[in-house]
mmCIF file with all atom_site columns, C-alpha atoms in Angstrom:
data_model
loop_
_atom_site.group_PDB
_atom_site.id
_atom_site.type_symbol
_atom_site.label_atom_id
_atom_site.label_alt_id
_atom_site.label_comp_id
_atom_site.label_asym_id
_atom_site.label_entity_id
_atom_site.label_seq_id
_atom_site.pdbx_PDB_ins_code
_atom_site.Cartn_x
_atom_site.Cartn_y
_atom_site.Cartn_z
_atom_site.occupancy
_atom_site.B_iso_or_equiv
_atom_site.pdbx_formal_charge
_atom_site.auth_seq_id
_atom_site.auth_comp_id
_atom_site.auth_asym_id
_atom_site.auth_atom_id
_atom_site.pdbx_PDB_model_num
ATOM 1   C CA . MET A 1 1   ? -11.137 -7.387  26.399  1.00 32.00 ? 20  MET A CA 1
ATOM 2   C CA . LEU A 1 2   ? -10.655 -4.368  24.185  1.00 35.00 ? 21  LEU A CA 1
ATOM 3   C CA . LEU A 1 3   ? -8.112  -4.769  21.438  1.00 38.00 ? 22  LEU A CA 1
ATOM 4   C CA . VAL A 1 4   ? -6.160  -1.721  22.591  1.00 37.00 ? 23  VAL A CA 1
ATOM 5   C CA . GLY A 1 5   ? -5.895  -3.233  26.020  1.00 38.00 ? 24  GLY A CA 1
ATOM 6   C CA . SER A 1 6   ? -4.878  -6.589  24.621  1.00 36.00 ? 25  SER A CA 1
ATOM 7   C CA . LEU A 1 7   ? -2.029  -4.855  22.786  1.00 37.00 ? 26  LEU A CA 1
ATOM 8   C CA . GLY A 1 8   ? -0.905  -2.880  25.752  1.00 37.00 ? 27  GLY A CA 1
ATOM 9   C CA . ALA A 1 9   ? -2.391  0.383   24.448  1.00 36.00 ? 28  ALA A CA 1
ATOM 10  C CA . GLY A 1 10  ? -0.341  0.123   21.278  1.00 40.00 ? 29  GLY A CA 1
ATOM 11  C CA . ALA A 1 11  ? 2.993   -0.546  22.969  1.00 37.00 ? 30  ALA A CA 1
ATOM 12  C CA . PHE A 1 12  ? 3.872   -3.237  20.448  1.00 38.00 ? 31  PHE A CA 1
ATOM 13  C CA . VAL A 1 13  ? 2.923   -1.240  17.352  1.00 39.00 ? 32  VAL A CA 1
ATOM 14  C CA . GLN A 1 14  ? 5.995   -0.531  15.267  1.00 45.00 ? 33  GLN A CA 1
ATOM 15  C CA . ALA A 1 15  ? 6.544   2.640   13.257  1.00 45.00 ? 34  ALA A CA 1
ATOM 16  C CA . HIS A 1 16  ? 6.026   0.798   9.976   1.00 58.00 ? 35  HIS A CA 1
ATOM 17  C CA . ASP A 1 17  ? 2.678   -0.740  10.932  1.00 71.00 ? 36  ASP A CA 1
ATOM 18  C CA . LEU A 1 18  ? -0.020  0.683   8.687   1.00 84.00 ? 37  LEU A CA 1
ATOM 19  C CA . ILE A 1 19  ? -2.868  -0.278  11.071  1.00 93.00 ? 38  ILE A CA 1
ATOM 20  C CA . THR A 1 20  ? -2.646  0.906   14.658  1.00 94.00 ? 39  THR A CA 1
ATOM 21  C CA . ALA A 1 21  ? -4.227  -0.829  17.620  1.00 94.00 ? 40  ALA A CA 1
ATOM 22  C CA . GLU A 1 22  ? -6.839  1.927   17.850  1.00 95.00 ? 41  GLU A CA 1
ATOM 23  C CA . ALA A 1 23  ? -7.726  1.589   14.172  1.00 96.00 ? 42  ALA A CA 1
ATOM 24  C CA . ALA A 1 24  ? -7.901  -2.180  14.487  1.00 96.00 ? 43  ALA A CA 1
ATOM 25  C CA . GLU A 1 25  ? -10.352 -1.903  17.363  1.00 96.00 ? 44  GLU A CA 1
ATOM 26  C CA . ARG A 1 26  ? -12.497 0.500   15.341  1.00 97.00 ? 45  ARG A CA 1
ATOM 27  C CA . TYR A 1 27  ? -12.503 -1.773  12.288  1.00 98.00 ? 46  TYR A CA 1
ATOM 28  C CA . ILE A 1 28  ? -13.509 -4.820  14.307  1.00 97.00 ? 47  ILE A CA 1
ATOM 29  C CA . ALA A 1 29  ? -16.324 -2.987  16.105  1.00 98.00 ? 48  ALA A CA 1
ATOM 30  C CA . GLN A 1 30  ? -17.667 -1.656  12.803  1.00 98.00 ? 49  GLN A CA 1
ATOM 31  C CA . ALA A 1 31  ? -17.544 -5.107  11.241  1.00 98.00 ? 50  ALA A CA 1
ATOM 32  C CA . GLN A 1 32  ? -19.427 -6.668  14.156  1.00 98.00 ? 51  GLN A CA 1
ATOM 33  C CA . ARG A 1 33  ? -22.163 -4.008  14.012  1.00 98.00 ? 52  ARG A CA 1
ATOM 34  C CA . ASN A 1 34  ? -22.603 -4.274  10.256  1.00 98.00 ? 53  ASN A CA 1
ATOM 35  C CA . VAL A 1 35  ? -22.646 -8.073  10.233  1.00 98.00 ? 54  VAL A CA 1
ATOM 36  C CA . ALA A 1 36  ? -25.280 -8.034  12.987  1.00 98.00 ? 55  ALA A CA 1
ATOM 37  C CA . THR A 1 37  ? -27.434 -5.694  10.895  1.00 98.00 ? 56  THR A CA 1
ATOM 38  C CA . ILE A 1 38  ? -26.969 -7.807  7.758   1.00 98.00 ? 57  ILE A CA 1
ATOM 39  C CA . ARG A 1 39  ? -27.999 -10.971 9.579   1.00 98.00 ? 58  ARG A CA 1
ATOM 40  C CA . SER A 1 40  ? -30.947 -9.449  11.434  1.00 98.00 ? 59  SER A CA 1
ATOM 41  C CA . ARG A 1 41  ? -34.406 -10.484 10.272  1.00 95.00 ? 60  ARG A CA 1
ATOM 42  C CA . ASP A 1 42  ? -35.864 -7.359  11.873  1.00 97.00 ? 61  ASP A CA 1
ATOM 43  C CA . GLU A 1 43  ? -33.924 -4.888  9.740   1.00 98.00 ? 62  GLU A CA 1
ATOM 44  C CA . THR A 1 44  ? -35.274 -3.419  6.503   1.00 98.00 ? 63  THR A CA 1
ATOM 45  C CA . ALA A 1 45  ? -33.671 -4.138  3.153   1.00 98.00 ? 64  ALA A CA 1
ATOM 46  C CA . THR A 1 46  ? -32.448 -0.540  3.083   1.00 98.00 ? 65  THR A CA 1
ATOM 47  C CA . ARG A 1 47  ? -30.704 -0.862  6.431   1.00 98.00 ? 66  ARG A CA 1
ATOM 48  C CA . ARG A 1 48  ? -29.087 -4.158  5.430   1.00 98.00 ? 67  ARG A CA 1
ATOM 49  C CA . ALA A 1 49  ? -27.972 -2.587  2.132   1.00 98.00 ? 68  ALA A CA 1
ATOM 50  C CA . GLU A 1 50  ? -26.394 0.279   4.064   1.00 98.00 ? 69  GLU A CA 1
ATOM 51  C CA . ALA A 1 51  ? -24.604 -2.220  6.289   1.00 98.00 ? 70  ALA A CA 1
ATOM 52  C CA . HIS A 1 52  ? -23.280 -4.174  3.291   1.00 98.00 ? 71  HIS A CA 1
ATOM 53  C CA . LEU A 1 53  ? -22.026 -0.937  1.718   1.00 98.00 ? 72  LEU A CA 1
ATOM 54  C CA . ALA A 1 54  ? -20.391 0.270   4.937   1.00 98.00 ? 73  ALA A CA 1
ATOM 55  C CA . LEU A 1 55  ? -18.727 -3.113  5.408   1.00 98.00 ? 74  LEU A CA 1
ATOM 56  C CA . ALA A 1 56  ? -17.470 -3.139  1.811   1.00 98.00 ? 75  ALA A CA 1
ATOM 57  C CA . ARG A 1 57  ? -16.018 0.345   2.123   1.00 98.00 ? 76  ARG A CA 1
ATOM 58  C CA . MET A 1 58  ? -14.281 -0.575  5.353   1.00 98.00 ? 77  MET A CA 1
ATOM 59  C CA . GLN A 1 59  ? -12.867 -3.760  3.823   1.00 98.00 ? 78  GLN A CA 1
ATOM 60  C CA . ASP A 1 60  ? -11.623 -1.744  0.841   1.00 98.00 ? 79  ASP A CA 1
ATOM 61  C CA . GLU A 1 61  ? -9.837  0.619   3.212   1.00 97.00 ? 80  GLU A CA 1
ATOM 62  C CA . ILE A 1 62  ? -8.236  -2.259  5.098   1.00 98.00 ? 81  ILE A CA 1
ATOM 63  C CA . ARG A 1 63  ? -7.221  -4.186  1.993   1.00 97.00 ? 82  ARG A CA 1
ATOM 64  C CA . ASP A 1 64  ? -5.553  -1.097  0.545   1.00 97.00 ? 83  ASP A CA 1
ATOM 65  C CA . LEU A 1 65  ? -3.376  -0.830  3.640   1.00 96.00 ? 84  LEU A CA 1
ATOM 66  C CA . LEU A 1 66  ? -2.592  -4.544  3.797   1.00 97.00 ? 85  LEU A CA 1
ATOM 67  C CA . ASN A 1 67  ? -1.852  -4.781  0.085   1.00 97.00 ? 86  ASN A CA 1
ATOM 68  C CA . ARG A 1 68  ? 0.661   -1.981  0.551   1.00 95.00 ? 87  ARG A CA 1
ATOM 69  C CA . ASP A 1 69  ? 2.229   -4.095  3.298   1.00 94.00 ? 88  ASP A CA 1
ATOM 70  C CA . LEU A 1 70  ? 2.408   -7.060  0.945   1.00 96.00 ? 89  LEU A CA 1
ATOM 71  C CA . ALA A 1 71  ? 3.945   -4.962  -1.820  1.00 94.00 ? 90  ALA A CA 1
ATOM 72  C CA . MET A 1 72  ? 6.586   -3.501  0.484   1.00 92.00 ? 91  MET A CA 1
ATOM 73  C CA . HIS A 1 73  ? 7.368   -6.467  2.733   1.00 91.00 ? 92  HIS A CA 1
ATOM 74  C CA . GLY A 1 74  ? 5.878   -9.566  1.141   1.00 94.00 ? 93  GLY A CA 1
ATOM 75  C CA . ARG A 1 75  ? 3.673   -10.190 4.160   1.00 93.00 ? 94  ARG A CA 1
ATOM 76  C CA . VAL A 1 76  ? 1.227   -8.476  6.506   1.00 94.00 ? 95  VAL A CA 1
ATOM 77  C CA . GLN A 1 77  ? 3.210   -6.548  9.101   1.00 90.00 ? 96  GLN A CA 1
ATOM 78  C CA . GLY A 1 78  ? 2.327   -5.930  12.712  1.00 92.00 ? 97  GLY A CA 1
ATOM 79  C CA . LEU A 1 79  ? 0.194   -7.495  15.415  1.00 93.00 ? 98  LEU A CA 1
ATOM 80  C CA . PRO A 1 80  ? -2.793  -5.135  14.949  1.00 95.00 ? 99  PRO A CA 1
ATOM 81  C CA . SER A 1 81  ? -3.003  -5.912  11.229  1.00 96.00 ? 100 SER A CA 1
ATOM 82  C CA . ASN A 1 82  ? -2.894  -9.647  11.808  1.00 95.00 ? 101 ASN A CA 1
ATOM 83  C CA . LEU A 1 83  ? -5.445  -9.409  14.597  1.00 95.00 ? 102 LEU A CA 1
ATOM 84  C CA . VAL A 1 84  ? -7.760  -7.469  12.297  1.00 97.00 ? 103 VAL A CA 1
ATOM 85  C CA . LEU A 1 85  ? -7.627  -10.337 9.801   1.00 97.00 ? 104 LEU A CA 1
ATOM 86  C CA . GLU A 1 86  ? -8.388  -12.898 12.514  1.00 97.00 ? 105 GLU A CA 1
ATOM 87  C CA . ARG A 1 87  ? -11.175 -10.906 14.137  1.00 97.00 ? 106 ARG A CA 1
ATOM 88  C CA . LEU A 1 88  ? -12.840 -10.003 10.826  1.00 98.00 ? 107 LEU A CA 1
ATOM 89  C CA . LYS A 1 89  ? -12.972 -13.689 9.980   1.00 98.00 ? 108 LYS A CA 1
ATOM 90  C CA . ALA A 1 90  ? -14.393 -14.515 13.402  1.00 98.00 ? 109 ALA A CA 1
ATOM 91  C CA . ALA A 1 91  ? -17.011 -11.763 12.979  1.00 97.00 ? 110 ALA A CA 1
ATOM 92  C CA . GLY A 1 92  ? -18.188 -13.276 9.690   1.00 97.00 ? 111 GLY A CA 1
ATOM 93  C CA . ALA A 1 93  ? -16.592 -10.619 7.511   1.00 98.00 ? 112 ALA A CA 1
ATOM 94  C CA . PRO A 1 94  ? -13.326 -12.146 6.263   1.00 98.00 ? 113 PRO A CA 1
ATOM 95  C CA . LEU A 1 95  ? -11.227 -10.029 3.946   1.00 98.00 ? 114 LEU A CA 1
ATOM 96  C CA . PRO A 1 96  ? -11.395 -11.584 0.448   1.00 98.00 ? 115 PRO A CA 1
ATOM 97  C CA . TRP A 1 97  ? -8.122  -13.001 -0.849  1.00 98.00 ? 116 TRP A CA 1
ATOM 98  C CA . SER A 1 98  ? -7.074  -13.522 -4.478  1.00 97.00 ? 117 SER A CA 1
ATOM 99  C CA . GLU A 1 99  ? -4.723  -16.475 -4.761  1.00 97.00 ? 118 GLU A CA 1
ATOM 100 C CA . ARG A 1 100 ? -3.989  -15.787 -8.415  1.00 96.00 ? 119 ARG A CA 1
ATOM 101 C CA . LEU A 1 101 ? -2.991  -12.172 -7.714  1.00 97.00 ? 120 LEU A CA 1
ATOM 102 C CA . GLY A 1 102 ? -1.347  -12.819 -4.374  1.00 97.00 ? 121 GLY A CA 1
ATOM 103 C CA . ARG A 1 103 ? -3.185  -9.961  -2.690  1.00 98.00 ? 122 ARG A CA 1
ATOM 104 C CA . PHE A 1 104 ? -6.428  -9.093  -0.939  1.00 98.00 ? 123 PHE A CA 1
ATOM 105 C CA . ALA A 1 105 ? -9.333  -8.733  -3.353  1.00 98.00 ? 124 ALA A CA 1
ATOM 106 C CA . ALA A 1 106 ? -12.149 -6.214  -3.571  1.00 98.00 ? 125 ALA A CA 1
ATOM 107 C CA . PRO A 1 107 ? -15.252 -6.972  -1.460  1.00 98.00 ? 126 PRO A CA 1
ATOM 108 C CA . VAL A 1 108 ? -17.447 -7.259  -4.564  1.00 98.00 ? 127 VAL A CA 1
ATOM 109 C CA . GLU A 1 109 ? -19.874 -9.596  -2.813  1.00 98.00 ? 128 GLU A CA 1
ATOM 110 C CA . HIS A 1 110 ? -20.861 -6.926  -0.274  1.00 98.00 ? 129 HIS A CA 1
ATOM 111 C CA . TYR A 1 111 ? -21.049 -4.164  -2.880  1.00 98.00 ? 130 TYR A CA 1
ATOM 112 C CA . GLY A 1 112 ? -23.257 -6.397  -5.016  1.00 98.00 ? 131 GLY A CA 1
ATOM 113 C CA . ALA A 1 113 ? -25.498 -7.279  -2.080  1.00 98.00 ? 132 ALA A CA 1
ATOM 114 C CA . ALA A 1 114 ? -25.880 -3.589  -1.215  1.00 98.00 ? 133 ALA A CA 1
ATOM 115 C CA . TYR A 1 115 ? -27.085 -2.854  -4.724  1.00 98.00 ? 134 TYR A CA 1
ATOM 116 C CA . GLU A 1 116 ? -29.383 -5.860  -5.007  1.00 98.00 ? 135 GLU A CA 1
ATOM 117 C CA . LEU A 1 117 ? -31.064 -5.095  -1.684  1.00 98.00 ? 136 LEU A CA 1
ATOM 118 C CA . ASP A 1 118 ? -31.741 -1.432  -2.480  1.00 98.00 ? 137 ASP A CA 1
ATOM 119 C CA . PRO A 1 119 ? -31.152 -0.599  -6.182  1.00 98.00 ? 138 PRO A CA 1
ATOM 120 C CA . GLN A 1 120 ? -32.894 2.760   -5.817  1.00 96.00 ? 139 GLN A CA 1
ATOM 121 C CA . GLY A 1 121 ? -31.250 3.710   -2.545  1.00 97.00 ? 140 GLY A CA 1
ATOM 122 C CA . ALA A 1 122 ? -28.931 6.603   -1.769  1.00 96.00 ? 141 ALA A CA 1
ATOM 123 C CA . GLY A 1 123 ? -25.904 4.334   -1.928  1.00 97.00 ? 142 GLY A CA 1
ATOM 124 C CA . ALA A 1 124 ? -26.841 2.417   -5.078  1.00 98.00 ? 143 ALA A CA 1
ATOM 125 C CA . ASN A 1 125 ? -24.400 4.280   -7.318  1.00 98.00 ? 144 ASN A CA 1
ATOM 126 C CA . ALA A 1 126 ? -21.538 3.725   -4.863  1.00 98.00 ? 145 ALA A CA 1
ATOM 127 C CA . ALA A 1 127 ? -22.416 0.047   -4.634  1.00 98.00 ? 146 ALA A CA 1
ATOM 128 C CA . LEU A 1 128 ? -22.484 -0.338  -8.420  1.00 98.00 ? 147 LEU A CA 1
ATOM 129 C CA . TYR A 1 129 ? -19.159 1.449   -8.712  1.00 98.00 ? 148 TYR A CA 1
ATOM 130 C CA . GLY A 1 130 ? -17.677 -0.897  -6.125  1.00 98.00 ? 149 GLY A CA 1
ATOM 131 C CA . VAL A 1 131 ? -18.783 -3.868  -8.221  1.00 98.00 ? 150 VAL A CA 1
ATOM 132 C CA . VAL A 1 132 ? -17.365 -2.442  -11.460 1.00 98.00 ? 151 VAL A CA 1
ATOM 133 C CA . TYR A 1 133 ? -14.117 -1.258  -9.904  1.00 98.00 ? 152 TYR A CA 1
ATOM 134 C CA . GLY A 1 134 ? -13.505 -4.472  -7.994  1.00 98.00 ? 153 GLY A CA 1
ATOM 135 C CA . ARG A 1 135 ? -14.323 -6.828  -10.856 1.00 98.00 ? 154 ARG A CA 1
ATOM 136 C CA . PHE A 1 136 ? -12.142 -4.908  -13.278 1.00 98.00 ? 155 PHE A CA 1
ATOM 137 C CA . TYR A 1 137 ? -9.000  -4.280  -11.253 1.00 98.00 ? 156 TYR A CA 1
ATOM 138 C CA . ASP A 1 138 ? -8.970  -7.801  -9.838  1.00 98.00 ? 157 ASP A CA 1
ATOM 139 C CA . SER A 1 139 ? -9.332  -9.325  -13.318 1.00 97.00 ? 158 SER A CA 1
ATOM 140 C CA . PHE A 1 140 ? -5.819  -8.719  -14.663 1.00 97.00 ? 159 PHE A CA 1
ATOM 141 C CA . ARG A 1 141 ? -2.177  -8.579  -13.613 1.00 95.00 ? 160 ARG A CA 1
ATOM 142 C CA . ASP A 1 142 ? -0.308  -6.142  -15.861 1.00 94.00 ? 161 ASP A CA 1
ATOM 143 C CA . ASP A 1 143 ? -2.275  -5.763  -19.082 1.00 95.00 ? 162 ASP A CA 1
ATOM 144 C CA . PRO A 1 144 ? -5.926  -4.675  -18.628 1.00 96.00 ? 163 PRO A CA 1
ATOM 145 C CA . LEU A 1 145 ? -6.744  -6.155  -22.046 1.00 96.00 ? 164 LEU A CA 1
ATOM 146 C CA . VAL A 1 146 ? -5.716  -9.629  -20.874 1.00 95.00 ? 165 VAL A CA 1
ATOM 147 C CA . SER A 1 147 ? -8.408  -10.889 -18.529 1.00 95.00 ? 166 SER A CA 1
ATOM 148 C CA . LEU A 1 148 ? -7.738  -13.666 -16.031 1.00 96.00 ? 167 LEU A CA 1
ATOM 149 C CA . ASP A 1 149 ? -11.447 -14.494 -15.962 1.00 95.00 ? 168 ASP A CA 1
ATOM 150 C CA . PRO A 1 150 ? -13.354 -16.686 -18.423 1.00 93.00 ? 169 PRO A CA 1
ATOM 151 C CA . GLU A 1 151 ? -14.296 -14.706 -21.501 1.00 94.00 ? 170 GLU A CA 1
ATOM 152 C CA . PRO A 1 152 ? -16.574 -13.388 -22.845 1.00 92.00 ? 171 PRO A CA 1
ATOM 153 C CA . ALA A 1 153 ? -18.857 -13.942 -19.843 1.00 94.00 ? 172 ALA A CA 1
ATOM 154 C CA . SER A 1 154 ? -16.759 -11.834 -17.456 1.00 94.00 ? 173 SER A CA 1
ATOM 155 C CA . SER A 1 155 ? -16.589 -8.904  -19.887 1.00 96.00 ? 174 SER A CA 1
ATOM 156 C CA . HIS A 1 156 ? -20.317 -9.026  -20.507 1.00 95.00 ? 175 HIS A CA 1
ATOM 157 C CA . ALA A 1 157 ? -20.993 -8.948  -16.749 1.00 96.00 ? 176 ALA A CA 1
ATOM 158 C CA . LEU A 1 158 ? -18.651 -5.978  -16.395 1.00 97.00 ? 177 LEU A CA 1
ATOM 159 C CA . ILE A 1 159 ? -20.312 -4.206  -19.322 1.00 98.00 ? 178 ILE A CA 1
ATOM 160 C CA . GLU A 1 160 ? -23.784 -4.766  -17.881 1.00 98.00 ? 179 GLU A CA 1
ATOM 161 C CA . ALA A 1 161 ? -22.872 -3.330  -14.478 1.00 98.00 ? 180 ALA A CA 1
ATOM 162 C CA . GLY A 1 162 ? -20.882 -0.447  -15.933 1.00 98.00 ? 181 GLY A CA 1
ATOM 163 C CA . GLU A 1 163 ? -23.528 0.597   -18.445 1.00 98.00 ? 182 GLU A CA 1
ATOM 164 C CA . ARG A 1 164 ? -26.175 0.419   -15.749 1.00 98.00 ? 183 ARG A CA 1
ATOM 165 C CA . LEU A 1 165 ? -24.199 2.898   -13.647 1.00 98.00 ? 184 LEU A CA 1
ATOM 166 C CA . VAL A 1 166 ? -23.479 5.262   -16.552 1.00 98.00 ? 185 VAL A CA 1
ATOM 167 C CA . ASN A 1 167 ? -27.113 5.271   -17.694 1.00 97.00 ? 186 ASN A CA 1
ATOM 168 C CA . ALA A 1 168 ? -28.648 5.626   -14.245 1.00 97.00 ? 187 ALA A CA 1
ATOM 169 C CA . TYR A 1 169 ? -26.113 8.059   -12.768 1.00 97.00 ? 188 TYR A CA 1
ATOM 170 C CA . PRO A 1 170 ? -24.650 10.146  -15.637 1.00 97.00 ? 189 PRO A CA 1
ATOM 171 C CA . ARG A 1 171 ? -23.412 12.793  -13.199 1.00 96.00 ? 190 ARG A CA 1
ATOM 172 C CA . ASP A 1 172 ? -21.648 10.379  -10.875 1.00 97.00 ? 191 ASP A CA 1
ATOM 173 C CA . ALA A 1 173 ? -18.066 11.388  -10.074 1.00 97.00 ? 192 ALA A CA 1
ATOM 174 C CA . ASN A 1 174 ? -16.787 8.027   -11.340 1.00 98.00 ? 193 ASN A CA 1
ATOM 175 C CA . VAL A 1 175 ? -18.507 8.052   -14.728 1.00 98.00 ? 194 VAL A CA 1
ATOM 176 C CA . GLU A 1 176 ? -15.311 8.813   -16.659 1.00 98.00 ? 195 GLU A CA 1
ATOM 177 C CA . GLU A 1 177 ? -13.511 5.829   -15.161 1.00 98.00 ? 196 GLU A CA 1
ATOM 178 C CA . VAL A 1 178 ? -16.505 3.539   -15.590 1.00 98.00 ? 197 VAL A CA 1
ATOM 179 C CA . ARG A 1 179 ? -16.945 4.517   -19.245 1.00 98.00 ? 198 ARG A CA 1
ATOM 180 C CA . PHE A 1 180 ? -13.299 3.675   -19.840 1.00 98.00 ? 199 PHE A CA 1
ATOM 181 C CA . ILE A 1 181 ? -13.650 0.316   -18.076 1.00 98.00 ? 200 ILE A CA 1
ATOM 182 C CA . VAL A 1 182 ? -16.711 -0.529  -20.179 1.00 98.00 ? 201 VAL A CA 1
ATOM 183 C CA . ALA A 1 183 ? -14.757 0.282   -23.341 1.00 98.00 ? 202 ALA A CA 1
ATOM 184 C CA . VAL A 1 184 ? -11.930 -1.985  -22.193 1.00 98.00 ? 203 VAL A CA 1
ATOM 185 C CA . ALA A 1 185 ? -14.457 -4.742  -21.535 1.00 97.00 ? 204 ALA A CA 1
ATOM 186 C CA . TRP A 1 186 ? -15.805 -4.432  -25.089 1.00 97.00 ? 205 TRP A CA 1
ATOM 187 C CA . VAL A 1 187 ? -12.244 -4.699  -26.424 1.00 97.00 ? 206 VAL A CA 1
ATOM 188 C CA . ARG A 1 188 ? -11.758 -7.844  -24.358 1.00 96.00 ? 207 ARG A CA 1
ATOM 189 C CA . ALA A 1 189 ? -15.010 -9.271  -25.681 1.00 95.00 ? 208 ALA A CA 1
ATOM 190 C CA . ALA A 1 190 ? -13.945 -8.564  -29.261 1.00 95.00 ? 209 ALA A CA 1
ATOM 191 C CA . ARG A 1 191 ? -10.588 -10.224 -28.708 1.00 94.00 ? 210 ARG A CA 1
ATOM 192 C CA . SER A 1 192 ? -12.254 -13.280 -27.167 1.00 92.00 ? 211 SER A CA 1
ATOM 193 C CA . GLY A 1 193 ? -13.783 -14.147 -30.549 1.00 80.00 ? 212 GLY A CA 1
ATOM 194 C CA . SER A 1 194 ? -17.400 -14.068 -29.380 1.00 68.00 ? 213 SER A CA 1
ATOM 195 C CA . ASP A 1 195 ? -19.387 -11.983 -31.881 1.00 84.00 ? 214 ASP A CA 1
ATOM 196 C CA . ALA A 1 196 ? -16.122 -10.180 -32.549 1.00 90.00 ? 215 ALA A CA 1
ATOM 197 C CA . ARG A 1 197 ? -17.463 -7.870  -35.259 1.00 92.00 ? 216 ARG A CA 1
ATOM 198 C CA . HIS A 1 198 ? -20.251 -6.459  -33.086 1.00 93.00 ? 217 HIS A CA 1
ATOM 199 C CA . SER A 1 199 ? -18.034 -6.174  -30.011 1.00 95.00 ? 218 SER A CA 1
ATOM 200 C CA . ALA A 1 200 ? -15.243 -4.480  -31.974 1.00 96.00 ? 219 ALA A CA 1
ATOM 201 C CA . ALA A 1 201 ? -17.656 -1.978  -33.504 1.00 96.00 ? 220 ALA A CA 1
ATOM 202 C CA . ARG A 1 202 ? -19.082 -1.185  -30.084 1.00 97.00 ? 221 ARG A CA 1
ATOM 203 C CA . ALA A 1 203 ? -15.574 -0.797  -28.636 1.00 97.00 ? 222 ALA A CA 1
ATOM 204 C CA . ARG A 1 204 ? -14.502 1.586   -31.412 1.00 97.00 ? 223 ARG A CA 1
ATOM 205 C CA . ASP A 1 205 ? -17.593 3.718   -30.950 1.00 98.00 ? 224 ASP A CA 1
ATOM 206 C CA . LEU A 1 206 ? -17.131 3.962   -27.182 1.00 98.00 ? 225 LEU A CA 1
ATOM 207 C CA . LEU A 1 207 ? -13.417 4.696   -27.447 1.00 98.00 ? 226 LEU A CA 1
ATOM 208 C CA . GLU A 1 208 ? -13.940 7.480   -29.969 1.00 98.00 ? 227 GLU A CA 1
ATOM 209 C CA . ARG A 1 209 ? -16.697 8.983   -27.838 1.00 98.00 ? 228 ARG A CA 1
ATOM 210 C CA . PHE A 1 210 ? -14.488 8.767   -24.770 1.00 98.00 ? 229 PHE A CA 1
ATOM 211 C CA . ARG A 1 211 ? -11.626 10.560  -26.527 1.00 97.00 ? 230 ARG A CA 1
ATOM 212 C CA . LYS A 1 212 ? -14.021 13.278  -27.694 1.00 98.00 ? 231 LYS A CA 1
ATOM 213 C CA . ASP A 1 213 ? -15.661 13.748  -24.287 1.00 98.00 ? 232 ASP A CA 1
ATOM 214 C CA . TYR A 1 214 ? -12.424 13.609  -22.261 1.00 98.00 ? 233 TYR A CA 1
ATOM 215 C CA . PRO A 1 215 ? -9.696  15.046  -24.517 1.00 96.00 ? 234 PRO A CA 1
ATOM 216 C CA . ASP A 1 216 ? -7.492  16.038  -21.568 1.00 96.00 ? 235 ASP A CA 1
ATOM 217 C CA . SER A 1 217 ? -7.840  12.755  -19.683 1.00 97.00 ? 236 SER A CA 1
ATOM 218 C CA . LEU A 1 218 ? -4.756  10.598  -19.226 1.00 96.00 ? 237 LEU A CA 1
ATOM 219 C CA . ARG A 1 219 ? -6.978  7.652   -20.118 1.00 97.00 ? 238 ARG A CA 1
ATOM 220 C CA . SER A 1 220 ? -7.525  9.136   -23.581 1.00 97.00 ? 239 SER A CA 1
ATOM 221 C CA . ALA A 1 221 ? -3.832  8.598   -24.278 1.00 96.00 ? 240 ALA A CA 1
ATOM 222 C CA . ALA A 1 222 ? -4.494  4.852   -24.137 1.00 96.00 ? 241 ALA A CA 1
ATOM 223 C CA . VAL A 1 223 ? -7.267  4.953   -26.734 1.00 97.00 ? 242 VAL A CA 1
ATOM 224 C CA . PRO A 1 224 ? -4.996  4.479   -29.794 1.00 97.00 ? 243 PRO A CA 1
ATOM 225 C CA . VAL A 1 225 ? -3.392  1.445   -28.164 1.00 96.00 ? 244 VAL A CA 1
ATOM 226 C CA . MET A 1 226 ? -6.787  -0.128  -27.521 1.00 97.00 ? 245 MET A CA 1
ATOM 227 C CA . LEU A 1 227 ? -7.982  0.617   -31.035 1.00 97.00 ? 246 LEU A CA 1
ATOM 228 C CA . GLU A 1 228 ? -4.926  -1.137  -32.424 1.00 96.00 ? 247 GLU A CA 1
ATOM 229 C CA . ALA A 1 229 ? -5.623  -4.140  -30.191 1.00 96.00 ? 248 ALA A CA 1
ATOM 230 C CA . LEU A 1 230 ? -9.028  -4.704  -31.815 1.00 95.00 ? 249 LEU A CA 1
ATOM 231 C CA . PRO A 1 231 ? -9.463  -7.400  -34.483 1.00 91.00 ? 250 PRO A CA 1
ATOM 232 C CA . ALA A 1 232 ? -9.191  -6.182  -38.070 1.00 80.00 ? 251 ALA A CA 1
ATOM 233 C CA . ARG A 1 233 ? -12.445 -4.994  -39.588 1.00 71.00 ? 252 ARG A CA 1
#
């Protein structure tokens, strides 16, 4: 039975529901198609990478909506939204959940798989960005310099992925944000006490370059704060 039909063509959807019955049906169908492609032994690595990337993007879209629900109401609102969660899990594409943050997490696993399967593909830069973005924004609560993940390993992993994107795709639309994230990761590494002198020097260099290259960026306003957070020379 179609989801729209099972919900009476949307009759039970309330005005505050962020996912409609029609959208829920579309999400579930997309998830089923992409999971089938990912699991197929007959598909090429490129096609499976595309499916991982499409699934990750869809999950990001859904989690953004549901996290807004959680922020506003403290729970997921509406029958379509809850059915999406159940059906995604049944399809083999459950929405990741972060217990420590109390919200849905980024689908880093699918972004990472997309990149690993086709690192030279058309979607490789988007996949790498998904990894960097998801790892970073799910790694802290309020202060981006205070990582919830084990250090310095988590910062080094973030640095490796971020620098790979910046070096391979210097014209990517997300380069400014990724360069800033990499600088933050170096600050974290310096503060963790692991090879602090080298990490601090690298952080200072990247922060000064960032401020020079993006003088009008709002992120540049945070550079002095991050420089002050570094260990003394």
